[in-house]
Amino acid sequence: MLIRAGFDLVFQCAGPTPIILLLNVHPSREADLQTTETLSFSPELAARDFLDQFGNRATRIVAPPGQLDISHRFNIVDDGEPDRIALDASQIAVDDLPDSVLPFLYASRYCETDLLMDFAWSRFGQGPLGWPRVQAICDFVHDQIAFDYQAADATRSAARMLEERVGVCRDFTHLAVALCRCMNIPARYCTGYLGDIGVPPAHDPMDFSAWFEVWLDGRWWTFDARHNTPRIGRILMATGRDAADVALSTSFGFARLAGFSVVTELII
């Protein structure tokens, strides 16, 4: 199937402001693009792409004073298949994990494994390992946390989420990631597009989405604690330890996000 996706962002800057953007499709999906992937800036400015430490395609710019509009539209082919399920995918012992996977076991800014360790082991320590344990964590987060678009808080961590029990998709993801890491399952945060394809349209405005991947049986597998059901049409943009690693924009100076819209729609 063919998906049309993109965004429109508006920034207001007090002066010349260096910004790092994570707004491109992830390199793993570049072969599926049917159109040139180029960010559009108004006013026009110089931009340079690079790969960050997690393999995400990032863009460096210096925003001028005043208003900066950034937009992007692209078409991408998707296989139309739902997220894969592998009930027998096994957990790998920590001492057998690849070195490159180990950072996704550590505590991070929004995933405080030290604060959640006792809870995680008391809640999930007696269950089966591997895929069933990750699914048990997703079931818990999905069932115990209420989704509320108005409750978005960029400072909320996994530990706070467990106390407050309300948030948005990034909060569901942070809590699930932290609990997986507590159980010695490498987990990484993912951000990207997830349109209402194959499901009833949501009432909330379209936004970028967050989900996570875990390392089982020698590969990464997709899980989604908010929806907790296989979905079709995911378009990955970036992965990292948590939302701090995959921020859409990181500015080095005053840059206020004054406008924001996301588009994801099925063409054929």
Tab-separated table of C-alpha atoms in Angstrom:
chain	number	residue	atom	x	y	z
A	1	MET	CA	0.000	0.000	0.000
A	2	LEU	CA	1.033	3.626	-0.497
A	3	ILE	CA	0.958	6.155	2.343
A	4	ARG	CA	1.163	9.927	2.099
A	5	ALA	CA	2.674	11.531	5.217
A	6	GLY	CA	4.299	14.722	6.396
A	7	PHE	CA	4.041	17.722	8.672
A	8	ASP	CA	3.958	21.503	8.961
A	9	LEU	CA	5.872	23.185	11.797
A	10	VAL	CA	6.184	26.853	12.705
A	11	PHE	CA	8.948	28.180	14.964
A	12	GLN	CA	9.386	31.662	16.384
A	13	CYS	CA	13.022	32.517	17.134
A	14	ALA	CA	14.363	35.491	19.070
A	15	GLY	CA	17.642	35.539	17.140
A	16	PRO	CA	19.818	33.299	14.974
A	17	THR	CA	19.321	29.901	16.595
A	18	PRO	CA	21.143	26.630	15.869
A	19	ILE	CA	18.632	23.741	15.786
A	20	ILE	CA	19.044	20.002	15.301
A	21	LEU	CA	16.000	18.379	13.703
A	22	LEU	CA	14.948	14.713	13.712
A	23	LEU	CA	12.219	14.909	11.093
A	24	ASN	CA	13.357	12.522	8.368
A	25	VAL	CA	12.254	8.959	7.772
A	26	HIS	CA	14.615	6.486	9.440
A	27	PRO	CA	17.379	5.133	7.149
A	28	SER	CA	15.881	1.640	7.475
A	29	ARG	CA	12.796	2.869	5.539
A	30	GLU	CA	14.534	5.020	2.928
A	31	ALA	CA	14.310	2.273	0.294
A	32	ASP	CA	10.502	2.430	0.593
A	33	LEU	CA	10.274	6.140	-0.238
A	34	GLN	CA	8.582	6.930	-3.548
A	35	THR	CA	9.364	10.648	-3.462
A	36	THR	CA	12.436	12.714	-2.686
A	37	GLU	CA	12.739	13.356	1.017
A	38	THR	CA	13.651	17.006	1.384
A	39	LEU	CA	12.617	19.332	4.195
A	40	SER	CA	11.258	22.671	2.998
A	41	PHE	CA	12.160	25.867	4.863
A	42	SER	CA	10.617	29.317	4.617
A	43	PRO	CA	12.596	31.497	4.534
A	44	GLU	CA	15.101	29.306	2.696
A	45	LEU	CA	18.246	28.431	4.601
A	46	ALA	CA	21.240	26.103	4.521
A	47	ALA	CA	20.692	22.614	5.983
A	48	ARG	CA	23.051	19.684	6.474
A	49	ASP	CA	22.094	16.088	7.243
A	50	PHE	CA	24.113	13.674	9.367
A	51	LEU	CA	23.643	10.371	11.193
A	52	ASP	CA	23.508	10.653	14.981
A	53	GLN	CA	24.892	8.113	17.480
A	54	PHE	CA	21.767	5.943	17.167
A	55	GLY	CA	21.777	5.853	13.372
A	56	ASN	CA	18.967	8.383	12.932
A	57	ARG	CA	19.078	10.903	10.093
A	58	ALA	CA	19.289	14.366	11.655
A	59	THR	CA	19.416	17.851	10.117
A	60	ARG	CA	21.424	20.857	11.280
A	61	ILE	CA	20.173	24.394	10.598
A	62	VAL	CA	20.547	27.903	11.964
A	63	ALA	CA	17.078	29.414	12.165
A	64	PRO	CA	16.842	33.160	11.434
A	65	PRO	CA	15.161	35.626	13.803
A	66	GLY	CA	11.382	35.673	13.516
A	67	GLN	CA	9.185	32.984	11.988
A	68	LEU	CA	10.507	29.800	10.393
A	69	ASP	CA	8.150	27.425	8.583
A	70	ILE	CA	9.279	23.817	8.077
A	71	SER	CA	7.208	21.447	5.975
A	72	HIS	CA	7.533	18.043	4.417
A	73	ARG	CA	5.375	15.671	2.364
A	74	PHE	CA	6.394	12.272	1.068
A	75	ASN	CA	4.951	9.025	-0.286
A	76	ILE	CA	6.148	5.713	1.088
A	77	VAL	CA	5.350	2.107	0.232
A	78	ASP	CA	4.316	-0.128	3.125
A	79	ASP	CA	3.705	-3.875	3.047
A	80	GLY	CA	0.357	-3.408	4.808
A	81	GLU	CA	1.167	-6.155	7.264
A	82	PRO	CA	0.488	-5.710	10.995
A	83	ASP	CA	3.291	-5.729	13.557
A	84	ARG	CA	4.792	-9.218	13.691
A	85	ILE	CA	4.037	-11.503	16.622
A	86	ALA	CA	6.484	-14.206	17.749
A	87	LEU	CA	5.178	-15.775	20.945
A	88	ASP	CA	8.219	-18.050	21.185
A	89	ALA	CA	10.823	-15.249	20.846
A	90	SER	CA	13.204	-15.896	23.729
A	91	GLN	CA	15.002	-13.568	26.098
A	92	ILE	CA	18.789	-13.518	25.808
A	93	ALA	CA	20.962	-13.541	28.918
A	94	VAL	CA	22.668	-10.218	29.595
A	95	ASP	CA	26.169	-11.686	29.239
A	96	ASP	CA	25.250	-12.937	25.744
A	97	LEU	CA	23.830	-9.648	24.450
A	98	PRO	CA	25.694	-7.782	21.682
A	99	ASP	CA	27.652	-4.783	22.922
A	100	SER	CA	25.566	-2.460	20.748
A	101	VAL	CA	22.381	-3.480	22.576
A	102	LEU	CA	23.634	-2.872	26.125
A	103	PRO	CA	22.834	0.896	26.210
A	104	PHE	CA	19.162	-0.041	25.950
A	105	LEU	CA	19.362	-1.755	29.348
A	106	TYR	CA	20.620	1.341	31.155
A	107	ALA	CA	18.573	3.896	33.043
A	108	SER	CA	17.963	7.077	31.041
A	109	ARG	CA	16.477	10.501	31.607
A	110	TYR	CA	12.818	9.424	31.363
A	111	CYS	CA	13.245	5.737	32.238
A	112	GLU	CA	14.442	5.497	35.856
A	113	THR	CA	15.044	1.780	36.264
A	114	ASP	CA	16.493	2.313	39.744
A	115	LEU	CA	13.175	3.720	40.986
A	116	LEU	CA	11.080	1.017	39.322
A	117	MET	CA	13.222	-2.090	39.880
A	118	ASP	CA	11.472	-3.391	43.008
A	119	PHE	CA	8.027	-2.843	41.504
A	120	ALA	CA	8.987	-4.523	38.225
A	121	TRP	CA	10.374	-7.657	39.835
A	122	SER	CA	7.483	-7.978	42.266
A	123	ARG	CA	4.963	-7.595	39.443
A	124	PHE	CA	6.590	-9.502	36.560
A	125	GLY	CA	9.392	-11.550	38.104
A	126	GLN	CA	7.406	-14.768	38.426
A	127	GLY	CA	6.055	-14.900	34.889
A	128	PRO	CA	7.578	-16.541	31.809
A	129	LEU	CA	10.557	-14.992	30.066
A	130	GLY	CA	10.816	-13.556	26.572
A	131	TRP	CA	7.819	-12.452	24.528
A	132	PRO	CA	5.183	-13.332	27.177
A	133	ARG	CA	6.969	-11.148	29.746
A	134	VAL	CA	7.065	-8.149	27.390
A	135	GLN	CA	3.396	-8.699	26.563
A	136	ALA	CA	2.547	-8.827	30.268
A	137	ILE	CA	4.257	-5.457	30.699
A	138	CYS	CA	2.316	-4.012	27.749
A	139	ASP	CA	-0.949	-5.377	29.134
A	140	PHE	CA	-0.264	-3.790	32.514
A	141	VAL	CA	0.650	-0.373	31.096
A	142	HIS	CA	-2.275	-0.401	28.662
A	143	ASP	CA	-4.808	-1.426	31.315
A	144	GLN	CA	-3.587	0.748	34.178
A	145	ILE	CA	-2.862	4.011	32.334
A	146	ALA	CA	-5.478	6.365	30.901
A	147	PHE	CA	-4.749	8.139	27.625
A	148	ASP	CA	-5.520	11.859	27.696
A	149	TYR	CA	-4.183	14.159	24.980
A	150	GLN	CA	-4.744	17.147	27.288
A	151	ALA	CA	-2.497	15.564	29.936
A	152	ALA	CA	0.668	15.813	27.833
A	153	ASP	CA	3.668	16.856	29.939
A	154	ALA	CA	7.136	16.888	28.420
A	155	THR	CA	8.742	16.484	31.863
A	156	ARG	CA	6.802	13.355	32.937
A	157	SER	CA	9.035	10.323	33.514
A	158	ALA	CA	8.229	6.619	33.774
A	159	ALA	CA	8.200	6.739	37.575
A	160	ARG	CA	5.806	9.697	37.551
A	161	MET	CA	3.638	7.910	35.020
A	162	LEU	CA	3.263	4.963	37.357
A	163	GLU	CA	2.072	7.347	40.085
A	164	GLU	CA	-0.177	9.603	37.984
A	165	ARG	CA	-1.563	6.899	35.663
A	166	VAL	CA	-2.493	9.315	32.881
A	167	GLY	CA	-0.588	10.566	29.867
A	168	VAL	CA	0.037	10.291	26.136
A	169	CYS	CA	1.795	7.732	23.939
A	170	ARG	CA	5.303	8.837	24.950
A	171	ASP	CA	4.391	8.213	28.604
A	172	PHE	CA	3.017	4.738	27.887
A	173	THR	CA	6.232	4.010	26.005
A	174	HIS	CA	8.553	5.334	28.710
A	175	LEU	CA	6.908	3.213	31.385
A	176	ALA	CA	6.933	0.044	29.267
A	177	VAL	CA	10.565	0.615	28.241
A	178	ALA	CA	11.663	1.177	31.837
A	179	LEU	CA	9.879	-1.950	33.079
A	180	CYS	CA	11.401	-4.062	30.301
A	181	ARG	CA	14.882	-2.814	31.170
A	182	CYS	CA	14.262	-3.621	34.824
A	183	MET	CA	13.611	-7.198	33.706
A	184	ASN	CA	16.908	-7.286	31.729
A	185	ILE	CA	15.162	-6.957	28.361
A	186	PRO	CA	16.812	-4.346	26.104
A	187	ALA	CA	14.190	-1.820	25.007
A	188	ARG	CA	14.468	1.262	22.827
A	189	TYR	CA	12.107	4.180	22.277
A	190	CYS	CA	10.723	4.735	18.760
A	191	THR	CA	9.032	7.748	17.223
A	192	GLY	CA	7.344	8.096	13.870
A	193	TYR	CA	4.052	8.216	12.003
A	194	LEU	CA	1.105	5.975	12.850
A	195	GLY	CA	-2.019	7.023	11.033
A	196	ASP	CA	-5.537	5.725	11.542
A	197	ILE	CA	-5.110	3.100	8.829
A	198	GLY	CA	-7.190	-0.019	9.282
A	199	VAL	CA	-8.756	1.328	12.488
A	200	PRO	CA	-11.569	3.806	13.265
A	201	PRO	CA	-10.372	7.439	13.122
A	202	ALA	CA	-9.277	8.862	16.469
A	203	HIS	CA	-10.946	11.991	17.849
A	204	ASP	CA	-7.658	13.566	18.931
A	205	PRO	CA	-5.652	15.622	16.401
A	206	MET	CA	-3.079	13.720	14.347
A	207	ASP	CA	0.354	13.714	15.960
A	208	PHE	CA	3.612	11.848	15.749
A	209	SER	CA	3.436	8.573	17.651
A	210	ALA	CA	5.660	6.706	20.094
A	211	TRP	CA	6.123	2.958	20.482
A	212	PHE	CA	9.065	0.742	21.433
A	213	GLU	CA	11.169	-2.203	20.343
A	214	VAL	CA	12.693	-4.988	22.413
A	215	TRP	CA	15.640	-7.247	21.675
A	216	LEU	CA	14.558	-10.900	21.676
A	217	ASP	CA	16.016	-13.842	19.748
A	218	GLY	CA	18.715	-11.684	18.206
A	219	ARG	CA	16.541	-8.952	16.652
A	220	TRP	CA	14.302	-5.993	17.450
A	221	TRP	CA	10.530	-6.511	17.746
A	222	THR	CA	7.819	-3.834	17.785
A	223	PHE	CA	5.503	-3.356	20.770
A	224	ASP	CA	2.982	-0.610	21.482
A	225	ALA	CA	1.770	-0.220	25.060
A	226	ARG	CA	-0.752	2.476	24.222
A	227	HIS	CA	-2.688	0.593	21.524
A	228	ASN	CA	-1.592	-2.904	22.629
A	229	THR	CA	-2.608	-4.470	19.357
A	230	PRO	CA	-0.737	-5.050	16.074
A	231	ARG	CA	-1.082	-2.044	13.764
A	232	ILE	CA	-0.329	-1.411	10.121
A	233	GLY	CA	1.337	1.569	8.480
A	234	ARG	CA	4.023	2.482	11.014
A	235	ILE	CA	6.684	4.781	9.543
A	236	LEU	CA	9.754	4.902	11.764
A	237	MET	CA	11.614	8.200	12.104
A	238	ALA	CA	14.068	7.659	14.965
A	239	THR	CA	15.086	5.383	17.832
A	240	GLY	CA	16.885	6.140	21.091
A	241	ARG	CA	16.993	5.436	24.798
A	242	ASP	CA	13.969	7.649	25.431
A	243	ALA	CA	12.244	10.785	24.109
A	244	ALA	CA	15.260	12.941	24.956
A	245	ASP	CA	17.274	11.138	22.266
A	246	VAL	CA	14.640	11.524	19.547
A	247	ALA	CA	13.304	15.040	20.113
A	248	LEU	CA	11.859	16.477	16.909
A	249	SER	CA	13.899	19.617	17.492
A	250	THR	CA	16.713	20.547	19.852
A	251	SER	CA	17.401	24.284	19.858
A	252	PHE	CA	20.412	26.115	21.220
A	253	GLY	CA	18.650	29.378	21.981
A	254	PHE	CA	15.040	30.553	22.135
A	255	ALA	CA	12.867	28.761	19.556
A	256	ARG	CA	9.158	28.469	20.364
A	257	LEU	CA	7.008	25.950	18.517
A	258	ALA	CA	4.131	28.160	17.373
A	259	GLY	CA	2.362	25.797	14.965
A	260	PHE	CA	2.188	22.040	14.489
A	261	SER	CA	0.262	19.627	12.278
A	262	VAL	CA	0.870	16.058	11.066
A	263	VAL	CA	-0.607	14.223	8.094
A	264	THR	CA	-0.724	10.440	7.573
A	265	GLU	CA	-3.183	9.022	5.046
A	266	LEU	CA	-3.633	5.959	2.890
A	267	ILE	CA	-3.466	6.661	-0.832
A	268	ILE	CA	-3.918	3.141	-2.193
